[in-house]
Each structure stands twice: as structure tokens, then as C-alpha cells.
Coordinates of C-alpha atoms and ligand atoms in Angstrom, one line a residue:
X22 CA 193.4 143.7 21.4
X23 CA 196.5 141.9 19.9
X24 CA 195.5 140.1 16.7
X25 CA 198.1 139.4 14.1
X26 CA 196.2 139.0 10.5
X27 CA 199.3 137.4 9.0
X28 CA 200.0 135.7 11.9
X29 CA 196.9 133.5 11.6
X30 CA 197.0 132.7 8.1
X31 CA 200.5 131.6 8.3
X32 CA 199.0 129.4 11.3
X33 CA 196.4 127.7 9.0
X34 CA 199.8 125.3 7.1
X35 CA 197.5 124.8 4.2
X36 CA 198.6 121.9 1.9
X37 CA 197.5 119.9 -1.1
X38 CA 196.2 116.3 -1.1
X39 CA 199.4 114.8 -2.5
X40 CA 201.7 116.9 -0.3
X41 CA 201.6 119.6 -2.6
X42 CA 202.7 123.2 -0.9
X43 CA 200.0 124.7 -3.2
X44 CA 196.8 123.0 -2.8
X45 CA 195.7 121.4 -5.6
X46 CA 193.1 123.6 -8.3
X47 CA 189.8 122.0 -8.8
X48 CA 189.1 121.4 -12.4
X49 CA 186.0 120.1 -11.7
X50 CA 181.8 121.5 -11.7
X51 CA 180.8 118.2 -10.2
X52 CA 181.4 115.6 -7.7
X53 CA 181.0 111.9 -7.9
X54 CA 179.2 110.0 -4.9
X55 CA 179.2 106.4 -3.6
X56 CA 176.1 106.6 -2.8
X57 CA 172.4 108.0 -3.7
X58 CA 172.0 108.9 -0.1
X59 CA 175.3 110.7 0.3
X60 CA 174.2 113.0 -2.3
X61 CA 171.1 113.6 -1.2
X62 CA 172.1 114.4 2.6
X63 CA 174.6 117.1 0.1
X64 CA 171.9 118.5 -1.3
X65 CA 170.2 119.3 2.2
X66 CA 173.3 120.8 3.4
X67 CA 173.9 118.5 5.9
X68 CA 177.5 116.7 4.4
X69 CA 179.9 118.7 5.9
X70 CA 183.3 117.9 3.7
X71 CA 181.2 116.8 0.3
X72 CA 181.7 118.7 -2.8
X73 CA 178.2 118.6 -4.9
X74 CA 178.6 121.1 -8.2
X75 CA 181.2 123.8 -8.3
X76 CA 178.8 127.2 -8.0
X77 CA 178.1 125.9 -4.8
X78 CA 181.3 125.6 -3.3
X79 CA 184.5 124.2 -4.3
X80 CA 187.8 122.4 -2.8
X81 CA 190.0 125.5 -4.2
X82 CA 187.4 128.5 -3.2
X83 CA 187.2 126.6 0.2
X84 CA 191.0 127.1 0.5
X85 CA 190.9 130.5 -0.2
X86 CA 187.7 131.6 2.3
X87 CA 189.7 129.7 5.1
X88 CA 192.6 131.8 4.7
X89 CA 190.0 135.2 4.9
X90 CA 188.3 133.7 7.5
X91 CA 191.5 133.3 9.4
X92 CA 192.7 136.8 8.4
X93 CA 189.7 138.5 9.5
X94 CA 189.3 135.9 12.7
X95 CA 185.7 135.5 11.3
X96 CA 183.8 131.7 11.5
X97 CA 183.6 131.4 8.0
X98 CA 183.7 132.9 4.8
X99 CA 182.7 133.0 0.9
X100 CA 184.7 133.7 -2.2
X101 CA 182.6 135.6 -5.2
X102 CA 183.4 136.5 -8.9
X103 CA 183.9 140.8 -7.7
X104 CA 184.0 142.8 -4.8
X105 CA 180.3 144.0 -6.3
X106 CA 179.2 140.4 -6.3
X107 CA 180.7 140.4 -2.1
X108 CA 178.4 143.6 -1.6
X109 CA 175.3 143.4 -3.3
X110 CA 174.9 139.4 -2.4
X111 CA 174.8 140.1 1.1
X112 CA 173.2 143.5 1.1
X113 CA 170.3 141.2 -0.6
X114 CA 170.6 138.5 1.9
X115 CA 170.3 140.6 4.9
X116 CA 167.3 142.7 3.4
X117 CA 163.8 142.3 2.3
X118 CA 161.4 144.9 0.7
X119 CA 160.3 147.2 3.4
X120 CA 163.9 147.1 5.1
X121 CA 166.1 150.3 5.6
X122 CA 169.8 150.7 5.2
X123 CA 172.2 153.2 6.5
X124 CA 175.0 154.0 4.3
X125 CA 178.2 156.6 4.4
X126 CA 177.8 158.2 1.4
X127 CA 180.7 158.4 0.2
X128 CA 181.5 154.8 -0.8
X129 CA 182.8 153.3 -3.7
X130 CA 180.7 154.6 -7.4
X131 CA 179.3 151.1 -7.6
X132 CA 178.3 150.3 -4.0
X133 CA 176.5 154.1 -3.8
X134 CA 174.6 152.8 -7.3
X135 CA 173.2 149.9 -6.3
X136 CA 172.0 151.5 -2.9
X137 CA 170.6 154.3 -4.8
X138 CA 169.6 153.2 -8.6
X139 CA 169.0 149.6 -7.6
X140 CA 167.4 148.5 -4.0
X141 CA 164.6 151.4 -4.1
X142 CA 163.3 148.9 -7.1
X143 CA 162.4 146.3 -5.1
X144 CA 161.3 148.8 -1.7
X145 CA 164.3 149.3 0.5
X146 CA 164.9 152.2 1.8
X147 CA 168.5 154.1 2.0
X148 CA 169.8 156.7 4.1
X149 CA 172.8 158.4 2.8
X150 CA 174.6 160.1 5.7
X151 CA 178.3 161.5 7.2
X152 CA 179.2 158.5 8.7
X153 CA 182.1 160.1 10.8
X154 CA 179.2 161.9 12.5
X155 CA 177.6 160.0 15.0
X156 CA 175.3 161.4 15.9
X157 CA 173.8 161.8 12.3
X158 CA 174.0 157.9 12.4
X159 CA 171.9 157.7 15.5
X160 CA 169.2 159.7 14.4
X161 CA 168.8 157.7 11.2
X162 CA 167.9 154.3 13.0
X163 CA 164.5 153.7 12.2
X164 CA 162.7 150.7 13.3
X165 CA 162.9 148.7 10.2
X166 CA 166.6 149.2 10.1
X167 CA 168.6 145.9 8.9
X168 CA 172.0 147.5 8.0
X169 CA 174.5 150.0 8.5
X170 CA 177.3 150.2 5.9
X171 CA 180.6 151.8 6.0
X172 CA 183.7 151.7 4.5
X173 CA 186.7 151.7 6.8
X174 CA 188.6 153.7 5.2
X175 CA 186.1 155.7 2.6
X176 CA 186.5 156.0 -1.3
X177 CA 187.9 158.2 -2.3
X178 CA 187.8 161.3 0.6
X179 CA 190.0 158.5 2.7
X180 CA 187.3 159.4 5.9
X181 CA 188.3 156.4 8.7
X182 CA 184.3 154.9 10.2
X183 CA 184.8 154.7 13.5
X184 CA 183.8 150.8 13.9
X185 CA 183.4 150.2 17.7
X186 CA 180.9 153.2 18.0
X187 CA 179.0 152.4 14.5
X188 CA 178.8 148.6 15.8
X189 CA 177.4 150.1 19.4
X190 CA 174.8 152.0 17.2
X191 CA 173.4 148.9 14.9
X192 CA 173.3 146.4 17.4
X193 CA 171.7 148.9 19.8
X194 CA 169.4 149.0 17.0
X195 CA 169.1 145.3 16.2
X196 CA 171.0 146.0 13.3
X197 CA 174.0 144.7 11.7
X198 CA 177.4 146.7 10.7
X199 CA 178.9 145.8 7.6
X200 CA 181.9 147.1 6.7
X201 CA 183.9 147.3 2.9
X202 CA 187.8 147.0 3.7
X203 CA 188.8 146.6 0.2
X204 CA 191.6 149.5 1.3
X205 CA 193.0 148.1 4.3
X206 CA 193.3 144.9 4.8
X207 CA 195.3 143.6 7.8
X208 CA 195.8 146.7 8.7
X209 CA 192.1 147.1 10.1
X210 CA 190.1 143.5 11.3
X211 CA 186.5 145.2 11.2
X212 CA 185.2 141.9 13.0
X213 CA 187.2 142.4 15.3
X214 CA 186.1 145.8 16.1
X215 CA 182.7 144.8 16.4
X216 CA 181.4 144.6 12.6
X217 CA 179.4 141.7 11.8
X218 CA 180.4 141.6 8.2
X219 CA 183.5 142.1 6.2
X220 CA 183.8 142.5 2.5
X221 CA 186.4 143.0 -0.1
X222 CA 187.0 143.6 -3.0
X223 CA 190.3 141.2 -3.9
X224 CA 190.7 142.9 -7.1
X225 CA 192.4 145.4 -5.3
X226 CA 195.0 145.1 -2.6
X227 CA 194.4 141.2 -1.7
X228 CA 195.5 140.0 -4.9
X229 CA 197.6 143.0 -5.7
X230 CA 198.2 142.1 -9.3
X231 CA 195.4 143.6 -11.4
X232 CA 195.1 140.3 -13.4
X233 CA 191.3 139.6 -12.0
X234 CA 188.6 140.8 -10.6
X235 CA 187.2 138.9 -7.4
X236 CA 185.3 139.5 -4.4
X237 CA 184.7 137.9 -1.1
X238 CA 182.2 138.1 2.5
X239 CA 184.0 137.1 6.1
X240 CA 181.2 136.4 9.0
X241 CA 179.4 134.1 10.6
X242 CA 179.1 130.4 10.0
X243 CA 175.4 131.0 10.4
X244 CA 175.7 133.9 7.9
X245 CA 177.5 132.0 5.4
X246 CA 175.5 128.8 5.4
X247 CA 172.4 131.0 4.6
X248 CA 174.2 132.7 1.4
X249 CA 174.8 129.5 0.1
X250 CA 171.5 127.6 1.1
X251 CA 170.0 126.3 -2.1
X252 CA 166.8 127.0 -1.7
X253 CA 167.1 130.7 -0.8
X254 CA 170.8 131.9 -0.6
X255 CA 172.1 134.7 -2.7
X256 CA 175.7 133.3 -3.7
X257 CA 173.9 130.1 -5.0
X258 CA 170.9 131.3 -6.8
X259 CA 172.4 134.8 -8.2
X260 CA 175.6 132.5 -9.2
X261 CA 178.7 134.6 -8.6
X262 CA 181.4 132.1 -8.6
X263 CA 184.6 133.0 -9.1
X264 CA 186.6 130.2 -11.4
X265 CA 188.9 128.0 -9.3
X266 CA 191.9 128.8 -11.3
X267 CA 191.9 132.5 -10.1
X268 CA 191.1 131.3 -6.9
X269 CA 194.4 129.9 -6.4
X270 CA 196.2 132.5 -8.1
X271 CA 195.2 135.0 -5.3
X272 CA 195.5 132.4 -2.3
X273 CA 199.3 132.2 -3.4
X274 CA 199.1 136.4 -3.7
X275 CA 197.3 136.5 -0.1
X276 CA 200.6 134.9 1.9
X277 CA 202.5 138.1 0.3
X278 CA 199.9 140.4 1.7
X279 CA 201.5 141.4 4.5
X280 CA 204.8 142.6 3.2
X281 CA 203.3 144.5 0.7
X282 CA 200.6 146.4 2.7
X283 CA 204.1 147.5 5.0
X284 CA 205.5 148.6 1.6
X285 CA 202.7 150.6 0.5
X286 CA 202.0 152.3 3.7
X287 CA 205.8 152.8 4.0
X288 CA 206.0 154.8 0.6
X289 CA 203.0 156.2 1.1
X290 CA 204.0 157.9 4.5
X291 CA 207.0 159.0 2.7
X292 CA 205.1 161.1 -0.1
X293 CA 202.5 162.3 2.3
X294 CA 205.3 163.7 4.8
X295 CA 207.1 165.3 1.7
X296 CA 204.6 166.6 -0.6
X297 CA 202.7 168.2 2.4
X298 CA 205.6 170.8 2.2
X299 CA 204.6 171.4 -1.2
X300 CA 201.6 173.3 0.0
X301 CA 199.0 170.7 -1.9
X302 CA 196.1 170.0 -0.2
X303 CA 196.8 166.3 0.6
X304 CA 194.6 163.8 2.7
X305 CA 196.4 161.0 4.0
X306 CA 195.1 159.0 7.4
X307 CA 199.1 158.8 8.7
X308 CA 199.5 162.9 8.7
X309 CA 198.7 164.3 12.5
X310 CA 196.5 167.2 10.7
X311 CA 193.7 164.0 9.2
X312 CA 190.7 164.2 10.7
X313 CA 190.5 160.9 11.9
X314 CA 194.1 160.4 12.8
X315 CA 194.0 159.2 16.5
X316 CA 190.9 157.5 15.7
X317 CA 193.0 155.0 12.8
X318 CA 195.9 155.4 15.1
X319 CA 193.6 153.4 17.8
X320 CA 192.1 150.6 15.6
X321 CA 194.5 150.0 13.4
X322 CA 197.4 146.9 14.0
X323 CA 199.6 148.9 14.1
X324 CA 202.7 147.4 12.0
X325 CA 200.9 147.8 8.9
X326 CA 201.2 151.4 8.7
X327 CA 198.3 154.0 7.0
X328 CA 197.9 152.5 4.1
X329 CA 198.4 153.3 0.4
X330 CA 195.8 155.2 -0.6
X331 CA 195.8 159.3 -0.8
X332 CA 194.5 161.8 -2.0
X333 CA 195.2 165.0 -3.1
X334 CA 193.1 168.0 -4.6
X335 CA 194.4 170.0 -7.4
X336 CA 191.4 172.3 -7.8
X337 CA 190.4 171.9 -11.4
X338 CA 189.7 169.2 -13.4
X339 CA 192.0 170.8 -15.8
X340 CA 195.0 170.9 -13.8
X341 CA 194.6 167.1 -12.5
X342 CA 194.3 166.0 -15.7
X343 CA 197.7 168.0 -16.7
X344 CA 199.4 166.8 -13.5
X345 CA 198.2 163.0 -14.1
X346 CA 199.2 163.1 -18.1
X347 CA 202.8 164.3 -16.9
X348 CA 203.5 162.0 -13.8
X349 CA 202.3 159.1 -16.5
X350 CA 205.0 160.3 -19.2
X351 CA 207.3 160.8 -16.4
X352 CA 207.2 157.2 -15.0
X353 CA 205.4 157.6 -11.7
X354 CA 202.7 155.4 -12.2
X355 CA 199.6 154.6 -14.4
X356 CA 196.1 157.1 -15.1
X357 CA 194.0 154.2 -14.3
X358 CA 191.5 153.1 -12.1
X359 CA 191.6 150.3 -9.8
X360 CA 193.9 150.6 -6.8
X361 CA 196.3 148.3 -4.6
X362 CA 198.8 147.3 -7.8
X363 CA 202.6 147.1 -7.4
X364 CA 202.9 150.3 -9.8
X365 CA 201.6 154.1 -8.4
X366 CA 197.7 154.1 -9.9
X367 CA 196.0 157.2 -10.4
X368 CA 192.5 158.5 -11.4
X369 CA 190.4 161.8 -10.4
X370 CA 187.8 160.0 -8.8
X371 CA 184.3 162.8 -9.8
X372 CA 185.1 161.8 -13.3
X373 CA 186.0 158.0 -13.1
X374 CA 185.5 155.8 -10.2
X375 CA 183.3 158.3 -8.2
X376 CA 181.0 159.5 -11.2
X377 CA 178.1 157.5 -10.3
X378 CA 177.8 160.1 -7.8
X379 CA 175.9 163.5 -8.8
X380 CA 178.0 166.2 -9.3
X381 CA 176.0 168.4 -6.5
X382 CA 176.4 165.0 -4.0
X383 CA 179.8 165.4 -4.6
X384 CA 180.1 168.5 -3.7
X385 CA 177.8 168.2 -0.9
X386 CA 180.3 165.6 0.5
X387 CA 183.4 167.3 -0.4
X388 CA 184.8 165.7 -3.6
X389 CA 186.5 168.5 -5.3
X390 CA 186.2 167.6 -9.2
X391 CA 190.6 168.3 -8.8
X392 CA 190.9 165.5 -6.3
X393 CA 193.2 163.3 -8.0
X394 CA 193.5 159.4 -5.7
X395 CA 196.4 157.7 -5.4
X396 CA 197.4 154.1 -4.6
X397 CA 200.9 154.1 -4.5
X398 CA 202.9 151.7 -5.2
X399 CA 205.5 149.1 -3.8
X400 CA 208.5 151.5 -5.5
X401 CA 211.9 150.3 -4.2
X402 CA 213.3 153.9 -4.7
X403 CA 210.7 156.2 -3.2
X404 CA 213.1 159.3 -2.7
X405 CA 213.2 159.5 -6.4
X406 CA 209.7 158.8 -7.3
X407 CA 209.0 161.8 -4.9
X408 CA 211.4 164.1 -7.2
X409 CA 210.1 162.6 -9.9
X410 CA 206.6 163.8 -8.6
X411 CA 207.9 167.3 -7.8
X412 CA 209.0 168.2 -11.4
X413 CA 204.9 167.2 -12.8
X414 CA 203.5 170.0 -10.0
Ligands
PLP18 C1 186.8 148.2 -6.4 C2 185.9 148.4 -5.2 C3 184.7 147.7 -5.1 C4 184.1 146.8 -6.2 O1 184.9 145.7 -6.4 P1 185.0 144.9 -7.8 O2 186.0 143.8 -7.5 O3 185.5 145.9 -8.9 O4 183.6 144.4 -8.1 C5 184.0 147.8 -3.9 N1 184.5 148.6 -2.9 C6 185.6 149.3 -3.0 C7 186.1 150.1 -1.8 C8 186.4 149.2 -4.1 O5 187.6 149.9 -4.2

């Protein structure tokens, strides 16, 4: 397999009506027709090109899907107003009451809420399992089975899903595999490793600039026209639209996403190498003693590196708060959640991001309440950000 993510949106040469490099932003909600019948064919879904009211679809959220869709070599794909929005729209779309999902469970704080507080109101069912066991996977099928949900690279314990085999399982199952890969994008294609759906949050590393919050889905054609059917489709009738402005912002943000996944992974490597030394316990995908190194090692494309995100446990609460207070004052980054920004962000993730979770889950699954997550940043002087690091321990 040889796909080049940046390769094919650099492909699309996306341009505006007039010429313009940028295409132009839609300041628009609705559309003007010739004729009655034009908009009325619209409304059926059949006008393929025709704009009809902007929380349906829009020229500059159109631009935007086309570049993910071409990213993730996907038929088509939808832009929403958060990565939450991405999830829990197509989670709904896929499922009915009576349906059963099969989650990782460590996920993101939100996505494990939703599958746990939320769906069991309206009668699906959610299995919450180690999804780097297989075998635990297999033996949660059940018959009514409509999804199985991953992360590819999982928040915050940084476990890599092993996507061809999970993909084997749920279609084996008549099942789809939908995969989050809000923290690796370009350097995994999930679709192209057999998962039927993609979602991101763009918040994070897609738009890179923690100035919005946005989401989007990469799938099917089929898929997406059935999300944005009037009459029954999630993305229309729940209404999670992001504004065209911001749309635009992060298409412009998306052609720089290759050089600064390289960057992250790059400085990333480079702490994880060094501060392993250190004696901390430190979980990065890049370092030969992860788990699941060979396994990212063998999906991955490759010249995007490991990614930014890792993780290391300080034991206590106490002494992650100490360490994060002092690499702050020090200049190393920001205590703050969120992740993929051009600055080093860190949280510890029992007490922020992950703190949906109970605290006996977490332990179950192995989140220390020390473990402090990093997303490090795009620092042009890394060697010094290490010693800088050094001196908070
Ligand atoms: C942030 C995040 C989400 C939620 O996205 P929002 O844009 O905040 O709604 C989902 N999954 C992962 C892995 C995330 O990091």
C-alpha cells in the first residue's frame, strides 16, 4: 500500500470562482433558483451541484469535505460544528434502539459518555472492551452488532487498534469499523486499512491553531447522502453546521498539515528518546519497548513519523500537578487541554480530559491518576526544550 495523504490533496488544485487561490467563503444560508422545479428536484436530493439552505451543505464546507475526502481516499465526506458532533451524528445514523456497539474503552472523555450516559437512553447497547485484544473483540460480536469503534491511536494511554484485523472482525460480523483519528492524521488512512468510517476532530491537529472547534466524517458516498437526507439524516435534522467562515480558515490550515505532523512527530521522537533515560515511565508509539510498536510501524505512511502525542506517568496527582505548574513557568508549553497546537500542551488526563471516566474504570484500564499527556509542539529548538524539561523533573 503506497498512499500519499498530502499527495492527493495537493492533487485536488482547488480554486475560487473568480480565479481566486482561496476559494471564495459563502456568506450565504440560502440559494436562489431559476426555476420552481429546480428547487424542488433540490429538495429531493436529486440536483447534484445546487446549493438549497446552508445547514444542508454549502459551497465552502463542500471545499473543505473534498479535501478530507481526498486525504483519507474516502468517496465523500461531511464537515460538522466538533469532533463530538462527527461522532455522535454518525454513531446515531448507523444505530437504532435494539442495536449493540463495540467500543475500546479508553476513548476520548466525551466519546466514552455518550456511549455510556447517553445511547443506553434510547436502548443501545455498549460493550466496553481492550481493543488491542482481539480476541476479547471477537467474543463481543453479538448478533445485533452495528458498530465497532476504535480510536487509532487511543486517548490518552496512546494504545495503536490494530485496523485490518478489527475491520476482518466487523465485517465478518456484518458490522461496520469506525475509527476516531483525531491524533494521527496522514500519518494513519483508517479507510484505507479497511475501516468504513473516519472521524476527526479538526479542533485538534487538522487545524492546528486552537481558534475553533470543528469536526468532520470521511466514508461512503452512500453513507454521506444518508447523513444529510432531509427527511431522516442526522447532520440535517440535529443541525451541526459548522459556519463557512471557519471552514475556510481550516481548509487553508489543512495544506500545512503535512509539514507540521513531520514536525510534531520529529520533536516528539526526540523527547521520547531522551527523557526515556530519565527513568520516567513514558509511552510513546515511536520507542521499540511500546506495545504496539511494529504494529504502527506496519500501518503507518511512514514519513509522517509517530506522532505528537505522549504520555508519561508521574505517579501522583501531586507530583504531575508540580511538574506541569513548573514546565508552564518555565516556558515549555501550556496546562491546558486540547492537543495538536503549535505550543507543547499538557493536561493529566483522570482529572481533565479523561474524567468522564470512573476512577475504578480508570484504573481498570490503566490510567494512572499521575499520567500527565503531552502534545508537543512544532518547537524549532527542541534540544533546549528538552533541558528545559529536565530542570522541572
Ligand atoms: C477532542 C477530541 C474529540 C472531540 O472533539 P471536539 O472537537 O472537542 O468536539 C473526539 N475525539 C478525540 C480523540 C479528541 O481528542
Amino acid at each position: 500500500m503506497k498512499f500519499n495523504p498530502a499527495k492527493a490533496i495537493h492533487n485536488l488544485k482547488q480554486f475560487g470562482e473568480f480565479g481566486d487561490v482561496n476559494p471564495s467563503i459563502t456568506d450565504s444560508s440560502t440559494y436562489t433558483f431559476l426555476k420552481g422545479q429546480t428547487m424542488e428536484e433540490t429538495f429531493l436530493g436529486h440536483m447534484e451541484g445546487c446549493f438549497l439552505y446552508s445547514r444542508h451543505w454549502n459551497p465552502s464546507n463542500k471545499y473543505l469535505a473534498e479535501a478530507l475526502a481526498a486525504m483519507e481516499n474516502t468517496e465523500s465526506a461531511w464537515i460538522t460544528a466538533s469532533g463530538m458532533a462527527a461522532i455522535t451524528c454518525s454513531l446515531l445514523q448507523l444505530c437504532s434502539a435494539g442495536d449493540h456497539i463495540i467500543t475500546s474503552v479508553t476513548t476520548y472523555g466525551g466519546t466514552y459518555a455518550f456511549l455510556k450516559n447517553w445511547l443506553p437512553k434510547f436502548k443501545i447497547e455498549v460493550s466496553f472492551v481492550n481493543i488491542t485484544n482481539l480476541e476479547e473483540v471477537k467474543n463481543s460480536v453479538k448478533s445485533n452488532t452495528k458498530v465497532i469503534y476504535t480510536e487509532t491511536v487511543t486517548n490518552p494511554l496512546l494504545q495503536v487498534s490494530n485496523i485490518p484485523e478489527l475491520a476482518k472482525i466487523a465485517h465478518d460480523a456484518g458490522a461496520l469499523l469506525m475509527v476516531d483519528n483525531t491524533f494521527t492524521p496522514m500519518i494513519f488512512s483508517p479507510a484505507m486499512l479497511g475501516a468504513d468510517l473516519v472521524v476527526y476532530s479538526m479542533t485538534k491537529f487538522i487545524n492546528g491553531k486552537n481558534d475553533c472547534v470543528a469536526g468532520a466524517i470521511c466514508g461512503s458516498a452512500d453513507f454521506i447522502n444518508k447523513l444529510s437526507n432531509v427527511n431522516d439524516g442526522t447532520a440535517m435534522l440535529l443541525g451541526p453546521v459548522l459556519d463557512p467562515l471557519r471552514s475556510s480558515s481550516i481548509l487553508k490550515n489543512l495544506n500545512t498539515l503535512h509539514i507540521r505532523m513531520k514536525q510534531h512527530s520529529k520533536n516528539a521522537q526526540f523527547l521520547a528518546e531522551n527523557l526515556i533515560n530519565t527513568g520516567l515511565k513514558l509511552t510513546y508509539p515511536g520507542l521499540a519497548n511500546h506495545p504496539q510498536h511494529e504494529l504502527h510501524k506496519n500501518m503507518m505512511n511512514e514519513e509522517y513519523g509517530f506522532g505528537g502525542m505522549m504520555a508519561i506517568d508521574f505517579g501522583t496527582m501531586e507530583n504531575a500537578y508540580a511538574v506541569m505548574q513548573r514546565m508552564q513557568e518555565a516556558g515549555v508549553g501550556y496546562l491546558a487541554v486540547s492537543l495538536g497546537y503549535f505550543r507543547t500542551l499538557f493536561s493529566c488526563s483522570g482529572h481533565s480530559t479523561s474524567s468522564e471516566i470512573p476512577p475504578d474504570v480508570q484504573k481498570k484500564m490503566g490510567l494512572s491518576e499521575g499520567l500527565v499527556r503531552f502534545s508537543v509542539g512544532l518547537d524549532n529548538d527542541i534540544e533546549e526544550t528538552l533541558e528545559t524539561i529536565k530542570k522541572c523533573l
